[in-house]
Amino acid sequence: MSEEILQLTEKLLQYNELFLKNYQAGRETGITHDFNEVIKPFVDEVKEINDQWNRAIKEWLPKVDTQYLHLKQIDTTSSHIEQLSVQSFFPETSKSRFLNFHRAVEYVLSEVVRELRK
């Protein structure tokens, strides 16, 4: 279980970095991607990993003693990941909101990794 969660968490961390790269590239170039060919397949791919992570972490979290992770954060983080996966393709998205979500996701995912490696 822990190994699966670690792999899923690391994959979500990679996606989180990709969200930031997509967003920055979109703001710099102003290029709009085709929804059906680029955006939807990417969002679906992220959603599948995110859903697996959410289910696994909700089983694992109540069994461990952690000071910095709570179930509410898991739902919020999953929601942020879904939003970022879409918003990363739209440069008109609020920069401060996007970056705040990105940082929040990175914090929670990093805490999960830290707890798993204890």
Coordinates of C-alpha atoms in Angstrom, one line a residue:
M1 CA 0.0 0.0 0.0
S2 CA 2.7 2.5 1.0
E3 CA 4.7 1.8 -2.1
E4 CA 1.7 2.4 -4.3
I5 CA 0.9 5.6 -2.6
L6 CA 4.5 6.8 -2.9
Q7 CA 4.5 6.1 -6.7
L8 CA 1.2 7.8 -7.2
T9 CA 2.3 10.8 -5.1
E10 CA 5.5 11.1 -7.0
K11 CA 3.6 11.0 -10.3
L12 CA 1.3 13.7 -9.0
L13 CA 4.3 15.8 -8.1
Q14 CA 5.6 15.4 -11.6
Y15 CA 2.2 16.5 -13.0
N16 CA 2.2 19.5 -10.7
E17 CA 5.5 20.6 -12.2
L18 CA 4.1 20.0 -15.7
F19 CA 1.0 22.2 -14.8
L20 CA 3.4 25.0 -14.0
K21 CA 5.4 24.6 -17.2
N22 CA 2.2 24.4 -19.3
Y23 CA 0.9 27.5 -17.6
Q24 CA 4.1 29.5 -18.0
A25 CA 4.5 28.5 -21.6
G26 CA 0.9 29.5 -22.3
R27 CA 1.4 32.9 -20.7
E28 CA 4.6 33.5 -22.7
T29 CA 3.3 32.3 -26.1
G30 CA -0.4 32.8 -25.8
I31 CA -0.9 29.6 -27.7
T32 CA -4.3 27.9 -27.2
H33 CA -4.4 24.1 -27.3
D34 CA -7.1 22.0 -29.0
F35 CA -9.5 20.9 -26.2
N36 CA -10.3 17.4 -27.7
E37 CA -6.8 16.6 -28.9
V38 CA -4.6 17.9 -26.1
I39 CA -6.5 19.2 -23.0
K40 CA -9.1 16.5 -22.5
P41 CA -6.8 13.5 -22.8
F42 CA -4.3 15.1 -20.4
V43 CA -6.9 16.0 -17.9
D44 CA -8.4 12.4 -18.1
E45 CA -4.9 11.0 -17.5
V46 CA -4.3 13.2 -14.5
K47 CA -7.8 12.4 -13.1
E48 CA -7.2 8.7 -13.3
I49 CA -4.0 9.0 -11.2
N50 CA -5.5 11.5 -8.9
D51 CA -8.6 9.3 -8.2
Q52 CA -6.3 6.3 -7.5
W53 CA -4.2 8.4 -5.1
N54 CA -7.3 9.8 -3.3
R55 CA -8.7 6.4 -2.7
A56 CA -5.4 4.9 -1.5
I57 CA -4.4 7.8 0.7
K58 CA -7.8 7.8 2.4
E59 CA -7.3 4.2 3.4
W60 CA -3.7 4.8 4.5
L61 CA -4.1 8.1 6.4
P62 CA -6.3 7.0 9.3
K63 CA -3.8 4.2 10.0
V64 CA -0.8 6.4 10.5
D65 CA 0.0 9.1 13.1
T66 CA 0.7 12.2 11.3
Q67 CA 0.7 15.7 12.6
Y68 CA 0.6 17.6 9.3
L69 CA -1.8 15.6 7.1
H70 CA -5.6 15.5 7.5
L71 CA -8.4 14.0 5.4
K72 CA -9.8 17.4 4.5
Q73 CA -6.5 18.3 3.0
I74 CA -6.7 15.2 0.8
D75 CA -10.0 16.3 -0.7
T76 CA -8.8 19.8 -1.2
T77 CA -5.6 18.7 -2.8
S78 CA -7.4 16.4 -5.2
S79 CA -9.7 19.2 -6.2
H80 CA -6.8 21.6 -6.7
I81 CA -5.1 19.0 -8.9
E82 CA -8.2 18.6 -11.1
Q83 CA -8.5 22.4 -11.5
L84 CA -4.8 22.9 -12.2
S85 CA -4.8 20.2 -14.9
V86 CA -7.4 22.2 -16.8
Q87 CA -6.3 25.7 -15.9
S88 CA -2.7 25.1 -16.8
F89 CA -3.7 25.3 -20.5
F90 CA -5.5 28.6 -20.1
P91 CA -3.1 31.6 -19.7
E92 CA -6.0 33.9 -18.8
T93 CA -6.3 32.0 -15.5
S94 CA -5.4 34.2 -12.5
K95 CA -1.7 33.9 -11.9
S96 CA -1.8 34.3 -8.1
R97 CA -4.6 31.8 -7.8
F98 CA -2.9 29.3 -10.0
L99 CA 0.4 29.7 -8.1
N100 CA -1.3 29.4 -4.7
F101 CA -3.0 26.2 -5.8
H102 CA 0.3 24.9 -7.2
R103 CA 2.1 25.6 -3.9
A104 CA -0.6 24.1 -1.8
V105 CA -0.6 20.9 -3.9
E106 CA 3.2 20.7 -3.7
Y107 CA 3.2 21.1 0.1
V108 CA 0.6 18.3 0.7
L109 CA 2.2 15.9 -1.8
S110 CA 5.7 16.6 -0.3
E111 CA 4.3 15.9 3.2
V112 CA 2.9 12.6 2.0
V113 CA 6.2 11.6 0.6
R114 CA 8.0 12.7 3.8
E115 CA 5.6 10.6 6.0
L116 CA 5.9 7.6 3.7
R117 CA 9.7 7.7 3.9
K118 CA 9.8 7.9 7.7

